[in-house]
Backbone as JSON Lines, residues from 0, in Angstrom:
{"i":0,"aa":"M","n":[0.83,-1.0,0.01],"ca":[-0.13,0.05,0.06],"c":[0.86,1.1,-0.02]}
{"i":1,"aa":"R","n":[0.39,2.35,-0.61],"ca":[1.17,3.39,-1.01],"c":[0.64,4.61,-0.15]}
{"i":2,"aa":"I","n":[1.58,5.24,0.46],"ca":[1.18,6.59,1.13],"c":[1.08,7.63,0.2]}
{"i":3,"aa":"I","n":[-0.22,8.3,-0.01],"ca":[-0.29,9.24,-1.33],"c":[-0.28,10.59,-0.79]}
{"i":4,"aa":"G","n":[-0.44,10.58,0.76],"ca":[-0.37,12.16,0.99],"c":[-0.26,12.11,2.84]}
{"i":5,"aa":"I","n":[0.28,13.2,3.08],"ca":[0.36,13.32,4.53],"c":[-0.27,14.89,5.03]}
{"i":6,"aa":"R","n":[-1.17,14.5,5.74],"ca":[-1.94,15.76,6.0],"c":[-2.17,16.24,7.5]}
{"i":7,"aa":"Q","n":[-1.67,17.58,8.2],"ca":[-1.5,17.67,9.43],"c":[-2.75,18.07,9.91]}
{"i":8,"aa":"T","n":[-3.21,17.62,11.18],"ca":[-4.73,17.94,11.48],"c":[-4.67,18.63,12.9]}
{"i":9,"aa":"S","n":[-3.53,18.7,13.48],"ca":[-3.19,19.62,14.54],"c":[-1.8,19.48,14.8]}
{"i":10,"aa":"P","n":[-1.06,20.13,15.86],"ca":[0.16,20.6,16.01],"c":[0.82,19.07,16.13]}
{"i":11,"aa":"E","n":[0.47,18.07,17.01],"ca":[1.13,17.07,16.77],"c":[0.5,15.77,15.95]}
{"i":12,"aa":"R","n":[-0.58,16.04,15.39],"ca":[-1.29,15.0,14.76],"c":[-1.3,15.07,13.38]}
{"i":13,"aa":"F","n":[-1.23,13.94,12.64],"ca":[-1.27,13.79,11.08],"c":[-2.48,12.69,10.71]}
{"i":14,"aa":"S","n":[-2.7,12.67,9.7],"ca":[-3.54,11.6,8.77],"c":[-2.77,11.43,7.7]}
{"i":15,"aa":"L","n":[-2.62,9.96,7.37],"ca":[-1.86,9.39,6.08],"c":[-2.98,9.28,5.36]}
{"i":16,"aa":"E","n":[-2.84,9.61,4.53],"ca":[-3.8,9.33,3.33],"c":[-3.23,8.19,2.51]}
{"i":17,"aa":"M","n":[-3.86,7.05,2.13],"ca":[-3.4,5.57,1.49],"c":[-4.07,5.45,0.25]}
{"i":18,"aa":"S","n":[-3.57,4.89,-0.48],"ca":[-3.88,4.34,-2.07],"c":[-5.1,3.52,-1.54]}
{"i":19,"aa":"G","n":[-6.22,3.64,-2.04],"ca":[-7.05,2.88,-1.83],"c":[-8.42,3.66,-1.01]}
{"i":20,"aa":"G","n":[-8.13,5.0,-0.83],"ca":[-8.77,5.78,0.01],"c":[-8.86,5.7,1.63]}
{"i":21,"aa":"S","n":[-8.05,4.67,2.15],"ca":[-7.94,4.65,3.39],"c":[-7.44,5.7,4.34]}
{"i":22,"aa":"E","n":[-7.51,6.04,5.51],"ca":[-6.53,7.07,6.33],"c":[-6.29,6.27,7.62]}
{"i":23,"aa":"I","n":[-4.84,6.76,7.97],"ca":[-4.24,6.34,9.29],"c":[-3.94,7.71,10.16]}
{"i":24,"aa":"R","n":[-4.65,7.54,11.31],"ca":[-4.63,8.53,12.08],"c":[-3.19,8.3,12.79]}
{"i":25,"aa":"T","n":[-2.45,9.21,12.78],"ca":[-1.02,9.14,13.53],"c":[-0.62,10.38,14.21]}
{"i":26,"aa":"T","n":[0.57,10.21,14.79],"ca":[1.39,11.45,15.43],"c":[2.57,11.68,14.62]}
{"i":27,"aa":"L","n":[3.26,12.91,14.85],"ca":[4.37,13.53,14.62],"c":[5.4,12.47,14.74]}
{"i":28,"aa":"E","n":[5.38,11.96,16.25],"ca":[6.34,11.05,16.67],"c":[6.61,9.7,15.64]}
{"i":29,"aa":"V","n":[5.28,9.32,15.12],"ca":[5.31,7.91,14.35],"c":[5.85,8.51,12.61]}
{"i":30,"aa":"V","n":[5.45,9.75,12.46],"ca":[6.04,10.06,10.99],"c":[7.61,10.21,11.15]}
{"i":31,"aa":"T","n":[8.06,10.98,12.1],"ca":[9.62,11.2,12.16],"c":[10.36,9.98,12.4]}
{"i":32,"aa":"D","n":[9.79,9.14,13.38],"ca":[10.63,7.91,13.83],"c":[10.55,6.77,12.66]}
{"i":33,"aa":"M","n":[9.6,6.97,12.01],"ca":[9.6,5.87,10.82],"c":[9.83,6.29,9.39]}
{"i":34,"aa":"Y","n":[10.29,7.66,9.19],"ca":[10.61,8.38,8.1],"c":[9.59,8.24,7.01]}
{"i":35,"aa":"L","n":[8.25,8.5,7.57],"ca":[7.33,8.34,6.21],"c":[7.09,9.65,5.78]}
{"i":36,"aa":"R","n":[6.74,9.27,4.3],"ca":[6.77,10.4,3.38],"c":[5.65,10.16,2.23]}
{"i":37,"aa":"S","n":[5.26,11.04,1.69],"ca":[4.48,10.9,0.38],"c":[5.04,9.91,-0.35]}
{"i":38,"aa":"D","n":[4.29,9.27,-1.23],"ca":[4.52,8.31,-2.2],"c":[5.54,7.29,-1.81]}
{"i":39,"aa":"M","n":[5.25,7.11,-0.57],"ca":[6.06,5.54,0.12],"c":[5.45,4.65,-0.1]}
{"i":40,"aa":"E","n":[6.03,3.47,-0.64],"ca":[5.22,2.26,-0.64],"c":[5.46,1.39,0.59]}
{"i":41,"aa":"L","n":[4.38,0.96,1.23],"ca":[4.57,-0.07,2.46],"c":[4.2,-1.4,2.06]}
{"i":42,"aa":"S","n":[5.22,-2.14,2.61],"ca":[4.47,-3.59,2.44],"c":[3.55,-3.99,3.47]}
{"i":43,"aa":"D","n":[3.22,-5.26,3.77],"ca":[2.22,-5.44,4.57],"c":[2.44,-5.25,5.99]}
{"i":44,"aa":"K","n":[3.77,-5.86,6.23],"ca":[4.64,-5.79,7.08],"c":[4.82,-4.42,8.31]}
{"i":45,"aa":"E","n":[5.35,-3.31,6.82],"ca":[5.54,-2.29,7.3],"c":[4.36,-1.46,7.66]}
{"i":46,"aa":"L","n":[2.97,-1.72,6.77],"ca":[1.77,-1.05,6.98],"c":[1.29,-1.61,8.47]}
{"i":47,"aa":"E","n":[1.45,-2.65,9.03],"ca":[0.72,-3.0,10.26],"c":[1.86,-2.32,11.37]}
{"i":48,"aa":"A","n":[3.09,-2.35,11.07],"ca":[3.98,-1.27,11.82],"c":[3.49,-0.2,11.9]}
{"i":49,"aa":"V","n":[3.37,0.38,11.05],"ca":[2.51,2.05,11.22],"c":[1.57,2.16,12.14]}
{"i":50,"aa":"K","n":[0.53,1.24,11.69],"ca":[-0.81,1.05,12.51],"c":[-0.69,0.92,13.87]}
{"i":51,"aa":"T","n":[0.19,-0.01,14.34],"ca":[0.48,-0.62,15.59],"c":[0.99,0.87,16.26]}
{"i":52,"aa":"A","n":[2.13,1.53,15.74],"ca":[2.75,2.47,16.42],"c":[1.95,3.65,16.49]}
{"i":53,"aa":"S","n":[1.2,4.0,15.51],"ca":[0.37,5.08,15.47],"c":[-0.86,4.83,16.63]}
{"i":54,"aa":"R","n":[-1.16,3.69,16.65],"ca":[-2.15,3.35,17.98],"c":[-1.96,3.57,19.4]}
{"i":55,"aa":"Y","n":[-0.58,3.0,19.58],"ca":[0.31,3.42,20.5],"c":[0.61,4.83,21.05]}
{"i":56,"aa":"S","n":[1.08,5.33,20.01],"ca":[1.27,6.97,20.08],"c":[0.14,7.84,20.44]}
{"i":57,"aa":"L","n":[-0.76,7.5,19.55],"ca":[-2.23,8.09,20.11],"c":[-2.63,7.99,21.39]}
{"i":58,"aa":"C","n":[-2.38,6.59,21.93],"ca":[-2.76,6.37,23.31],"c":[-1.96,7.08,24.37]}
{"i":59,"aa":"K","n":[-0.69,7.1,24.07],"ca":[0.17,7.98,24.9],"c":[-0.33,9.24,25.07]}
{"i":60,"aa":"A","n":[-0.7,9.92,24.05],"ca":[-1.08,11.24,23.79],"c":[-2.38,11.34,24.71]}
{"i":61,"aa":"R","n":[-3.2,10.61,24.31],"ca":[-4.54,10.56,25.47],"c":[-4.16,10.32,26.85]}
{"i":62,"aa":"A","n":[-3.1,9.61,27.06],"ca":[-3.01,9.24,28.69],"c":[-2.55,10.64,29.3]}
{"i":63,"aa":"I","n":[-1.65,11.29,28.58],"ca":[-1.05,12.36,28.76],"c":[-2.23,13.58,29.3]}
{"i":64,"aa":"R","n":[-2.92,13.61,28.35],"ca":[-4.17,14.69,28.49],"c":[-4.79,14.23,29.83]}
{"i":65,"aa":"L","n":[-5.15,12.87,29.73],"ca":[-5.86,12.69,30.98],"c":[-5.56,12.97,32.54]}
{"i":66,"aa":"I","n":[-4.1,12.73,32.71],"ca":[-3.48,12.72,33.7],"c":[-3.05,14.35,34.03]}
{"i":67,"aa":"N","n":[-3.15,15.2,32.76],"ca":[-3.24,16.47,33.15],"c":[-4.6,17.12,33.68]}
{"i":68,"aa":"Q","n":[-5.62,16.18,33.09],"ca":[-6.87,17.09,33.7],"c":[-7.27,16.56,35.03]}
{"i":69,"aa":"Q","n":[-6.76,15.27,35.42],"ca":[-7.01,14.95,36.93],"c":[-6.3,13.66,37.14]}
{"i":70,"aa":"A","n":[-5.67,14.02,38.36],"ca":[-4.86,13.2,39.06],"c":[-5.44,11.64,39.11]}
{"i":71,"aa":"M","n":[-4.79,10.62,38.89],"ca":[-5.33,9.01,38.86],"c":[-4.25,8.31,39.14]}
{"i":72,"aa":"S","n":[-4.56,7.06,39.73],"ca":[-3.8,6.01,39.87],"c":[-3.44,5.41,38.32]}
{"i":73,"aa":"K","n":[-2.35,4.48,38.61],"ca":[-1.98,3.73,37.4],"c":[-3.32,3.04,36.91]}
{"i":74,"aa":"K","n":[-4.08,2.27,37.99],"ca":[-5.02,1.39,37.67],"c":[-6.3,2.22,36.92]}
{"i":75,"aa":"G","n":[-6.68,3.41,37.65],"ca":[-7.21,4.35,37.06],"c":[-7.29,4.72,35.74]}
{"i":76,"aa":"L","n":[-5.82,5.29,35.35],"ca":[-5.51,5.52,34.18],"c":[-5.87,4.29,32.98]}
{"i":77,"aa":"R","n":[-5.33,3.26,33.32],"ca":[-5.71,2.09,32.33],"c":[-7.04,1.85,32.14]}
{"i":78,"aa":"D","n":[-7.79,1.95,33.25],"ca":[-9.18,1.69,33.12],"c":[-9.99,2.75,31.97]}
{"i":79,"aa":"K","n":[-9.38,4.12,32.61],"ca":[-9.95,5.17,31.73],"c":[-9.73,5.07,30.17]}
{"i":80,"aa":"L","n":[-8.46,4.76,29.59],"ca":[-8.18,4.52,28.51],"c":[-9.11,3.48,27.82]}
{"i":81,"aa":"T","n":[-9.14,2.38,28.55],"ca":[-9.74,1.17,28.04],"c":[-11.33,1.69,27.84]}
{"i":82,"aa":"E","n":[-11.64,2.31,28.82],"ca":[-13.31,3.04,28.63],"c":[-13.19,3.85,27.45]}
{"i":83,"aa":"K","n":[-12.21,4.3,26.9],"ca":[-12.3,5.32,25.91],"c":[-11.87,4.82,24.81]}
{"i":84,"aa":"G","n":[-11.75,3.45,24.73],"ca":[-11.48,2.87,23.47],"c":[-10.08,2.13,23.06]}
{"i":85,"aa":"E","n":[-9.35,2.54,24.04],"ca":[-7.75,2.01,23.6],"c":[-7.58,0.53,24.02]}
{"i":86,"aa":"E","n":[-6.73,-0.11,23.4],"ca":[-6.46,-1.38,23.38],"c":[-5.77,-1.56,24.61]}
{"i":87,"aa":"P","n":[-6.18,-2.7,25.59],"ca":[-5.75,-2.87,26.82],"c":[-4.25,-2.88,26.97]}
{"i":88,"aa":"D","n":[-3.44,-3.61,25.88],"ca":[-1.94,-3.58,25.78],"c":[-1.44,-2.13,25.73]}
{"i":89,"aa":"D","n":[-1.92,-1.55,25.01],"ca":[-1.66,0.0,24.76],"c":[-1.8,0.95,25.96]}
{"i":90,"aa":"A","n":[-2.76,0.71,26.6],"ca":[-3.26,1.24,27.9],"c":[-2.08,0.83,29.22]}
{"i":91,"aa":"E","n":[-2.01,-0.31,29.22],"ca":[-0.86,-0.61,29.94],"c":[0.18,-0.24,29.63]}
{"i":92,"aa":"N","n":[0.7,0.21,28.57],"ca":[2.31,0.17,28.07],"c":[2.29,1.94,28.28]}
{"i":93,"aa":"A","n":[0.98,2.46,28.19],"ca":[1.17,3.84,28.14],"c":[1.49,4.24,29.74]}
{"i":94,"aa":"A","n":[0.74,3.68,30.56],"ca":[0.47,3.83,32.19],"c":[1.88,3.53,32.42]}
{"i":95,"aa":"D","n":[2.69,2.3,32.07],"ca":[4.05,2.06,32.56],"c":[5.09,3.14,32.09]}
{"i":96,"aa":"W","n":[4.74,3.67,30.67],"ca":[5.74,4.85,30.04],"c":[5.54,5.82,31.19]}
{"i":97,"aa":"L","n":[4.32,6.25,31.58],"ca":[4.25,7.57,32.41],"c":[4.77,7.34,33.63]}
{"i":98,"aa":"E","n":[4.69,6.04,34.05],"ca":[5.17,5.96,35.62],"c":[6.83,5.78,35.43]}
{"i":99,"aa":"A","n":[7.23,5.2,34.29],"ca":[8.95,5.34,34.36],"c":[9.34,6.71,33.88]}
{"i":100,"aa":"M","n":[8.61,7.74,33.46],"ca":[8.96,8.79,33.57],"c":[8.51,9.64,34.5]}
{"i":101,"aa":"G","n":[8.36,9.37,35.56],"ca":[7.85,9.91,36.9],"c":[6.75,10.75,36.72]}
{"i":102,"aa":"L","n":[5.82,10.42,35.81],"ca":[4.5,11.07,35.84],"c":[3.44,10.57,36.57]}
{"i":103,"aa":"L","n":[3.52,9.5,36.79],"ca":[2.27,8.62,37.39],"c":[2.83,8.13,38.42]}
{"i":104,"aa":"N","n":[2.52,8.33,39.77],"ca":[2.88,7.77,40.97],"c":[2.0,7.31,41.62]}
{"i":105,"aa":"D","n":[1.78,6.04,42.08],"ca":[0.61,5.62,42.63],"c":[0.88,5.87,44.34]}
{"i":106,"aa":"A","n":[2.04,5.86,44.74],"ca":[2.21,6.18,46.16],"c":[1.89,7.66,46.49]}
{"i":107,"aa":"A","n":[2.16,8.57,45.54],"ca":[2.11,10.01,45.84],"c":[0.59,9.98,45.78]}
{"i":108,"aa":"F","n":[-0.28,9.43,44.96],"ca":[-1.54,9.62,44.56],"c":[-2.41,8.69,45.71]}
{"i":109,"aa":"G","n":[-1.66,8.14,46.26],"ca":[-2.51,7.28,47.26],"c":[-3.18,5.93,47.02]}
{"i":110,"aa":"G","n":[-2.69,5.42,45.85],"ca":[-3.48,4.26,45.35],"c":[-2.68,3.6,44.88]}
């Protein structure tokens, strides 16, 4: 499948316009880390990698927004992310990522 266009939808978000008319929502992180560009041909394996990385990157962005709005425990964040439609593995990994960065601390939260 070919990327026929990359459209910025907000400062950190992009939409990959694919041959066949489909779109993949993604982030600046994925576009730059995977060196994505217009007119780039992707194998099935590469396409799946882009979709997986995009899904996780969008989940991390949502996790950051959620903890900026309200303090919550790691479990509370995982639950909220899955409630919002994120994949359970992505929610778990995003919570782990925030905890490793020191942005999520159950002991300080009291949970």
